[in-house]
Coordinates of C-alpha atoms in Angstrom, one line a residue:
M1 CA 25.4 -32.8 89.8
S2 CA 24.1 -31.2 86.7
T3 CA 21.9 -28.1 86.9
P4 CA 18.4 -28.2 85.4
G5 CA 19.6 -25.9 82.6
E6 CA 21.9 -28.6 81.2
I7 CA 19.1 -31.1 80.6
T8 CA 17.9 -31.2 77.0
V9 CA 15.7 -33.2 74.7
T10 CA 17.4 -34.8 71.7
G11 CA 14.8 -37.1 70.3
L12 CA 11.0 -37.3 70.0
G13 CA 8.6 -40.0 69.0
V14 CA 4.8 -39.8 68.9
T15 CA 1.9 -42.0 67.9
T16 CA -1.7 -40.7 68.1
A17 CA -5.0 -41.2 66.4
V18 CA -4.4 -38.1 64.2
G19 CA -0.8 -38.8 63.2
R20 CA 2.0 -41.4 63.5
G21 CA 5.4 -39.8 63.8
K22 CA 6.4 -36.2 64.3
A23 CA 5.7 -35.0 60.8
D24 CA 2.1 -36.4 60.6
F25 CA 1.4 -35.4 64.2
A26 CA 2.5 -31.8 63.6
R27 CA 0.5 -31.6 60.3
A28 CA -2.6 -32.7 62.2
L29 CA -2.0 -30.1 64.9
Y30 CA -1.7 -27.2 62.6
D31 CA -4.6 -28.4 60.4
G32 CA -6.8 -28.8 63.5
S33 CA -7.6 -32.4 62.2
H34 CA -9.4 -34.9 64.4
R35 CA -10.5 -38.6 64.4
F36 CA -13.3 -38.3 67.0
A37 CA -16.0 -40.9 66.4
V38 CA -17.9 -43.7 68.3
M39 CA -15.1 -46.1 69.4
E40 CA -15.1 -49.5 67.7
R41 CA -12.0 -51.3 69.1
P42 CA -13.1 -54.7 70.6
G43 CA -13.6 -54.5 74.3
R44 CA -14.9 -50.9 74.2
Q45 CA -18.4 -51.7 72.9
H46 CA -21.3 -51.7 75.3
D47 CA -25.0 -50.9 75.4
T48 CA -24.0 -47.2 75.3
R49 CA -21.8 -45.4 72.8
F50 CA -18.4 -44.0 73.8
V51 CA -16.8 -41.2 71.8
G52 CA -13.0 -41.3 71.3
A53 CA -10.1 -41.1 68.9
E54 CA -8.6 -44.5 68.0
I55 CA -5.4 -45.1 66.1
P56 CA -6.3 -46.4 62.6
G57 CA -4.8 -49.5 61.0
Q58 CA -2.1 -51.9 62.3
V59 CA 0.8 -50.9 64.4
T60 CA 3.8 -53.1 63.7
P61 CA 7.1 -52.3 65.5
G62 CA 10.2 -53.1 63.5
R63 CA 12.2 -54.7 66.3
L64 CA 9.8 -57.5 67.1
T65 CA 9.8 -61.0 65.6
A66 CA 6.6 -62.5 64.4
R67 CA 6.2 -64.5 67.5
E68 CA 6.9 -61.5 69.8
L69 CA 4.4 -59.5 67.8
R70 CA 1.7 -62.1 68.4
T71 CA 2.2 -62.0 72.2
S72 CA 2.6 -58.2 72.5
S73 CA -0.3 -56.1 73.7
F74 CA -1.6 -53.1 71.7
T75 CA 0.0 -50.8 74.3
A76 CA 3.4 -52.5 73.8
R77 CA 3.2 -52.4 70.0
V78 CA 2.5 -48.7 70.1
A79 CA 5.1 -48.0 72.7
L80 CA 7.8 -49.9 70.8
T81 CA 6.9 -48.1 67.5
T82 CA 7.0 -44.7 69.3
L83 CA 10.2 -45.4 71.1
E84 CA 11.9 -46.4 67.9
E85 CA 11.3 -43.0 66.3
A86 CA 12.8 -41.2 69.3
W87 CA 15.7 -43.7 69.6
E88 CA 16.7 -43.4 66.0
E89 CA 16.6 -39.6 66.0
A90 CA 18.8 -39.4 69.0
R91 CA 21.1 -42.1 67.7
L92 CA 21.0 -44.1 70.9
D93 CA 22.5 -47.2 69.3
E94 CA 25.8 -45.3 69.7
V95 CA 25.3 -45.2 73.5
D96 CA 26.3 -47.9 76.0
G97 CA 23.1 -49.6 77.1
E98 CA 24.4 -49.6 80.7
R99 CA 24.2 -45.8 80.6
V100 CA 20.6 -45.6 79.1
G101 CA 17.5 -45.5 81.2
L102 CA 13.8 -45.7 80.7
V103 CA 10.9 -44.3 82.7
V104 CA 7.4 -45.4 81.6
G105 CA 4.5 -43.1 82.6
G106 CA 1.4 -45.0 83.4
S107 CA 0.0 -48.0 85.4
N108 CA -2.9 -50.4 84.8
L109 CA -2.3 -49.8 81.1
G110 CA -3.8 -52.9 79.4
Q111 CA -7.3 -53.1 80.9
R112 CA -9.1 -53.7 77.6
E113 CA -7.0 -56.7 76.7
L114 CA -7.3 -58.1 80.2
V115 CA -11.1 -57.9 79.9
L116 CA -11.0 -59.6 76.6
A117 CA -8.8 -62.4 78.0
H118 CA -11.2 -62.8 81.0
E119 CA -14.2 -63.1 78.7
R120 CA -12.4 -65.5 76.3
H121 CA -11.3 -67.9 79.1
R122 CA -14.1 -67.6 81.5
D123 CA -15.4 -71.1 80.8
R124 CA -11.9 -72.6 80.1
P125 CA -9.4 -71.1 82.4
A126 CA -7.0 -74.0 81.9
F127 CA -6.2 -72.6 78.4
L128 CA -5.1 -69.2 79.7
R129 CA -1.8 -68.5 78.0
P130 CA 1.3 -68.4 80.3
G131 CA 2.1 -64.9 79.3
Y132 CA -0.9 -63.6 81.2
G133 CA 1.3 -64.0 84.3
L134 CA 3.5 -61.2 82.9
S135 CA 1.0 -59.1 81.1
F136 CA -0.9 -57.8 84.1
L137 CA 2.3 -56.5 85.7
D138 CA 3.5 -52.9 85.1
S139 CA 7.1 -54.3 84.6
D140 CA 6.0 -56.1 81.4
L141 CA 6.2 -53.0 79.2
C142 CA 9.5 -52.0 80.7
G143 CA 10.8 -55.6 80.0
Q144 CA 9.7 -55.5 76.4
C145 CA 11.2 -52.1 75.7
T146 CA 14.5 -52.8 77.4
A147 CA 14.8 -56.2 75.6
A148 CA 14.1 -54.7 72.2
F149 CA 16.5 -51.7 72.6
G150 CA 19.2 -53.1 74.9
I151 CA 18.4 -50.7 77.8
R152 CA 20.3 -51.8 80.9
G153 CA 20.8 -48.6 82.9
L154 CA 17.4 -48.3 84.7
A155 CA 13.8 -49.0 84.0
H156 CA 10.6 -48.4 86.0
T157 CA 7.1 -47.1 85.8
V158 CA 5.6 -44.0 87.5
G159 CA 1.9 -43.8 88.0
G160 CA 0.2 -40.4 88.3
A161 CA -3.1 -40.9 86.5
S162 CA -3.3 -38.2 83.8
A163 CA -0.1 -36.6 85.1
S164 CA 1.9 -39.9 84.4
G165 CA 3.4 -38.8 81.1
Q166 CA 4.8 -35.6 82.6
L167 CA 5.9 -37.4 85.8
A168 CA 8.0 -39.7 83.5
I169 CA 9.7 -36.7 82.0
I170 CA 10.5 -35.2 85.4
E171 CA 11.8 -38.6 86.7
A172 CA 13.9 -39.1 83.6
A173 CA 15.3 -35.5 83.9
E174 CA 16.2 -36.1 87.5
A175 CA 17.9 -39.4 86.7
V176 CA 20.1 -37.7 84.2
A177 CA 20.8 -34.7 86.4
A178 CA 21.8 -37.0 89.3
G179 CA 24.2 -38.9 87.0
R180 CA 22.4 -42.3 87.4
V181 CA 22.4 -42.6 83.6
D182 CA 23.7 -40.5 80.7
V183 CA 20.5 -40.7 78.7
C184 CA 17.0 -41.5 79.8
V185 CA 13.9 -42.0 77.7
A186 CA 10.6 -40.8 79.1
L187 CA 7.7 -42.8 77.6
G188 CA 4.1 -41.7 78.1
A189 CA 2.4 -45.1 77.5
L190 CA -1.0 -45.7 75.8
M191 CA -3.7 -46.5 78.3
D192 CA -5.9 -49.1 76.7
L193 CA -9.3 -48.5 78.2
S194 CA -12.1 -51.1 78.2
Y195 CA -15.8 -50.4 78.4
W196 CA -15.5 -50.8 82.2
E197 CA -13.2 -47.8 82.6
C198 CA -15.3 -45.8 80.1
L199 CA -18.4 -46.6 82.1
G200 CA -16.7 -45.6 85.4
L201 CA -15.3 -42.3 84.0
R202 CA -18.6 -41.4 82.4
T203 CA -20.6 -42.3 85.6
M204 CA -18.4 -39.8 87.6
G205 CA -19.0 -37.1 85.0
A206 CA -15.5 -37.0 83.7
M207 CA -16.1 -38.4 80.2
V208 CA -18.5 -36.9 77.7
P209 CA -22.1 -38.3 77.8
D210 CA -23.7 -40.6 75.3
R211 CA -25.5 -37.8 73.5
C212 CA -22.1 -36.5 72.2
A213 CA -22.0 -39.5 69.9
D214 CA -24.5 -37.7 67.7
A215 CA -21.9 -35.1 66.7
P216 CA -18.5 -36.5 67.8
E217 CA -16.6 -33.8 66.0
L218 CA -18.0 -31.3 68.4
A219 CA -17.6 -33.4 71.6
C220 CA -14.1 -32.2 72.6
R221 CA -14.3 -28.6 73.7
P222 CA -11.4 -27.7 76.1
F223 CA -12.0 -24.3 77.8
D224 CA -15.2 -23.6 75.9
Q225 CA -18.4 -22.8 77.7
G226 CA -20.0 -25.8 75.9
H227 CA -17.6 -28.4 77.4
Q228 CA -19.1 -31.5 78.8
G229 CA -16.1 -33.7 79.8
F230 CA -13.1 -35.2 78.2
V231 CA -12.9 -37.3 75.1
F232 CA -10.5 -40.2 75.2
G233 CA -7.7 -40.4 72.6
E234 CA -5.3 -43.2 72.0
A235 CA -1.8 -41.9 72.2
C236 CA 1.8 -42.5 73.1
A237 CA 5.0 -40.3 73.2
A238 CA 8.7 -40.7 73.9
L239 CA 11.3 -38.1 74.7
V240 CA 15.1 -38.7 74.9
I241 CA 16.6 -36.7 77.7
E242 CA 20.3 -36.1 78.2
R243 CA 22.9 -33.5 79.1
R244 CA 23.7 -30.8 76.6
G245 CA 26.9 -31.3 74.7
E246 CA 27.5 -34.9 75.8
R247 CA 27.3 -36.1 72.2
R248 CA 28.3 -33.6 69.5
G249 CA 26.4 -33.4 66.3
L250 CA 22.9 -33.7 67.9
E251 CA 20.5 -30.8 67.6
D252 CA 18.4 -30.6 70.7
Y253 CA 14.8 -29.4 70.8
G254 CA 15.2 -27.3 73.9
T255 CA 16.1 -27.2 77.6
L256 CA 14.0 -28.7 80.4
S257 CA 14.7 -25.6 82.5
G258 CA 12.4 -26.2 85.4
W259 CA 9.8 -28.6 86.8
S260 CA 7.7 -29.1 89.8
V261 CA 5.3 -31.6 91.4
R262 CA 2.6 -30.6 94.0
L263 CA 0.0 -32.7 95.7
D264 CA -3.4 -31.7 97.0
G265 CA -3.7 -34.4 99.7
N266 CA -6.9 -35.5 98.0
R267 CA -7.9 -39.0 96.8
G268 CA -10.7 -37.8 94.5
P269 CA -10.9 -36.3 91.0
D270 CA -11.6 -32.7 92.1
P271 CA -8.9 -30.2 90.9
S272 CA -7.3 -27.6 93.2
E273 CA -6.3 -24.1 92.2
D274 CA -3.8 -24.0 95.0
G275 CA -2.2 -27.2 93.9
E276 CA -2.0 -26.2 90.3
S277 CA -0.7 -22.7 91.1
G278 CA 1.9 -24.3 93.4
A279 CA 3.2 -26.5 90.7
I280 CA 3.4 -23.5 88.2
R281 CA 5.2 -21.4 90.7
G282 CA 7.6 -24.2 91.7
A283 CA 8.6 -24.8 88.0
L284 CA 9.1 -21.1 87.4
D285 CA 11.3 -20.8 90.5
R286 CA 13.4 -23.7 89.5
A287 CA 13.8 -22.4 86.0
G288 CA 14.7 -18.9 87.3
L289 CA 11.9 -17.4 85.3
E290 CA 9.2 -14.8 85.9
A291 CA 5.6 -15.4 84.7
D292 CA 5.9 -12.6 82.1
Q293 CA 8.8 -14.4 80.5
I294 CA 6.6 -17.4 79.5
D295 CA 5.5 -16.9 75.9
Y296 CA 3.3 -20.0 75.6
V297 CA 1.3 -22.4 77.9
N298 CA 0.2 -25.8 76.9
P299 CA -2.3 -26.5 79.6
H300 CA -3.9 -29.8 80.9
G301 CA -7.2 -28.6 79.3
T302 CA -9.4 -31.7 79.5
A303 CA -12.7 -30.1 78.8
S304 CA -14.0 -30.9 82.2
P305 CA -16.1 -27.9 83.3
V306 CA -14.7 -27.7 86.8
G307 CA -11.2 -28.7 85.6
D308 CA -11.0 -26.0 82.9
R309 CA -12.3 -23.3 85.1
T310 CA -9.8 -24.2 87.9
E311 CA -6.9 -24.3 85.5
A312 CA -7.8 -21.0 84.0
A313 CA -8.0 -19.5 87.5
A314 CA -4.6 -20.9 88.3
L315 CA -3.1 -19.4 85.1
R316 CA -4.5 -16.0 86.0
A317 CA -3.4 -16.3 89.7
C318 CA 0.2 -17.0 88.6
G319 CA 0.3 -14.0 86.2
L320 CA 0.3 -16.0 83.0
T321 CA -2.3 -13.8 81.3
G322 CA 0.3 -12.6 78.7
A323 CA 1.2 -16.1 77.5
A324 CA -0.6 -17.6 74.4
V325 CA -2.6 -20.7 75.4
N326 CA -3.9 -23.5 73.2
A327 CA -5.2 -27.0 74.0
T328 CA -3.6 -30.0 72.3
K329 CA -6.4 -32.3 73.6
S330 CA -8.8 -30.4 71.4
V331 CA -7.1 -32.2 68.5
T332 CA -5.8 -35.5 70.0
G333 CA -8.3 -36.2 72.8
H334 CA -7.2 -37.0 76.3
G335 CA -4.4 -39.7 76.3
L336 CA -4.7 -40.1 80.0
S337 CA -1.3 -41.7 81.0
A338 CA 0.3 -40.5 77.8
A339 CA -1.2 -37.0 77.8
G340 CA 1.7 -35.1 79.5
A341 CA 4.3 -36.6 77.2
V342 CA 2.3 -36.0 74.1
E343 CA 1.7 -32.4 75.0
A344 CA 5.4 -32.0 75.8
V345 CA 6.2 -33.2 72.3
A346 CA 3.6 -30.8 70.9
T347 CA 5.2 -27.9 72.9
L348 CA 8.7 -28.7 71.6
L349 CA 7.5 -29.0 68.0
Q350 CA 5.7 -25.7 68.1
M351 CA 8.7 -24.0 69.7
R352 CA 11.0 -25.2 66.9
R353 CA 8.6 -24.1 64.2
G354 CA 7.6 -20.8 65.8
R355 CA 3.9 -21.5 65.3
L356 CA 1.1 -22.5 67.7
H357 CA -1.7 -24.8 66.6
P358 CA -5.4 -23.8 66.8
T359 CA -7.7 -24.9 69.6
R360 CA -10.6 -26.8 68.0
N361 CA -14.2 -25.9 69.0
L362 CA -13.2 -22.9 71.1
R363 CA -16.0 -20.5 70.5
D364 CA -16.9 -19.1 73.9
P365 CA -13.9 -19.3 76.3
V366 CA -14.5 -19.8 80.0
D367 CA -12.1 -16.9 80.8
G368 CA -11.9 -13.9 78.5
G369 CA -8.8 -12.6 80.2
L370 CA -6.4 -15.2 78.8
R371 CA -4.6 -15.2 75.4
W372 CA -6.4 -18.1 73.7
V373 CA -5.1 -19.4 70.3
G374 CA -8.2 -19.8 68.2
D375 CA -9.0 -21.3 64.8
G376 CA -6.3 -19.7 62.9
G377 CA -3.3 -20.7 65.0
L378 CA -0.6 -18.2 65.8
E379 CA 2.9 -17.4 64.3
T380 CA 5.1 -16.4 67.2
E381 CA 8.6 -16.9 68.7
V382 CA 8.5 -19.0 71.8
R383 CA 11.6 -18.7 74.0
H384 CA 10.0 -20.1 77.2
A385 CA 7.0 -22.4 77.4
M386 CA 5.2 -24.2 80.1
S387 CA 3.3 -27.5 79.9
L388 CA 0.9 -28.5 82.7
S389 CA -0.6 -31.8 83.8
A390 CA -3.0 -32.9 86.6
G391 CA -4.2 -36.3 87.7
F392 CA -6.9 -37.8 89.8
G393 CA -5.6 -38.2 93.4
G394 CA -4.5 -34.6 93.6
I395 CA -1.3 -34.8 91.5
N396 CA -0.2 -31.5 89.8
T397 CA 2.9 -31.2 87.6
A398 CA 4.5 -28.3 85.6
L399 CA 7.3 -28.3 83.2
C400 CA 9.2 -25.3 81.9
V401 CA 10.9 -25.7 78.5
S402 CA 13.3 -23.1 77.1
A403 CA 14.6 -22.7 73.6
S404 CA 18.3 -23.5 73.3
G405 CA 20.5 -20.4 73.9
S406 CA 17.8 -18.5 75.8
G407 CA 20.2 -18.1 78.7
S408 CA 17.5 -17.6 81.3
V409 CA 18.3 -20.5 83.7
R410 CA 20.1 -19.7 86.9

């Protein structure tokens, strides 16, 4: 069996409201760009206004026929486009499809389109298209991706609420480490919210209130004293994971040196400092790293008042006060099921460039003892980084990423 230190990332794909593809995405991160506005996608309008960041224009994957495109959900079109970018960078057409796997992070992904279908066929159910029998199943997205790319090794979904994207990375890494496949793609899928989910999340106090629609550019404030909840952001990301050196000529982005999953034993949305600290310590232990070796942390950072304070306390408790910290969600919004994968991509891109992006709207940090990256960003070498995710239901994950050649993994 491979050790964790042999597991690397050889391809990245990303689609967000602020940028499609790695180059546009990185540019938006460093510029501190945003697309926060009152959401307008059909199925998200209601008597109240919901602030979010929506992907502009049409998303048209290259591997679909016109007929397949007509019957594909928005989530699927974004997933296929994102997967194609990572697939081509890692030259996966050269790999036997029997040795390629796919893990999709996310469940209940297409709620908006299901709501639209219900409303459209409420008075004429006999005209419901046959494809509906597939579209409400989590296996549908796996099926579309495996059909389009010839993946025949393994494919399944993992649901962990807002930790789903990072759980997919961990599951993919473990599949490669165990030798189940040679290459595995982790896909953090776009969760297509309808107004029902937005209403529910706002009612519980997780999503920003209606009044934030008056100044949407100021609504998303991770780790700032003025935070009022998360702002949704459409997003998807894909990471190609394999053993180092299996295919010569590929330049990897870094090593997945350690990871950990810890549960709180809690159904609800409340975060746990113990659970988050446990995940951090577990990932450090698996990577063979001490806290003072972590140069950079990409936190969960949703802008939930209780969530931000709990996470800041966990960082402090684990001795990560020397690491630089920024919040990718301040630029992208919260991608929910995709968030952990999008933030892993952001972490790897920043490590390669040696530059950390700014944190938008961070004026008065909730904890003055951490090394926040403010408006100007930060030029710095990152040898070891950590990315964190947390999901409703008490799911905490942590991922350590090391630059190639750091030689720190035991």
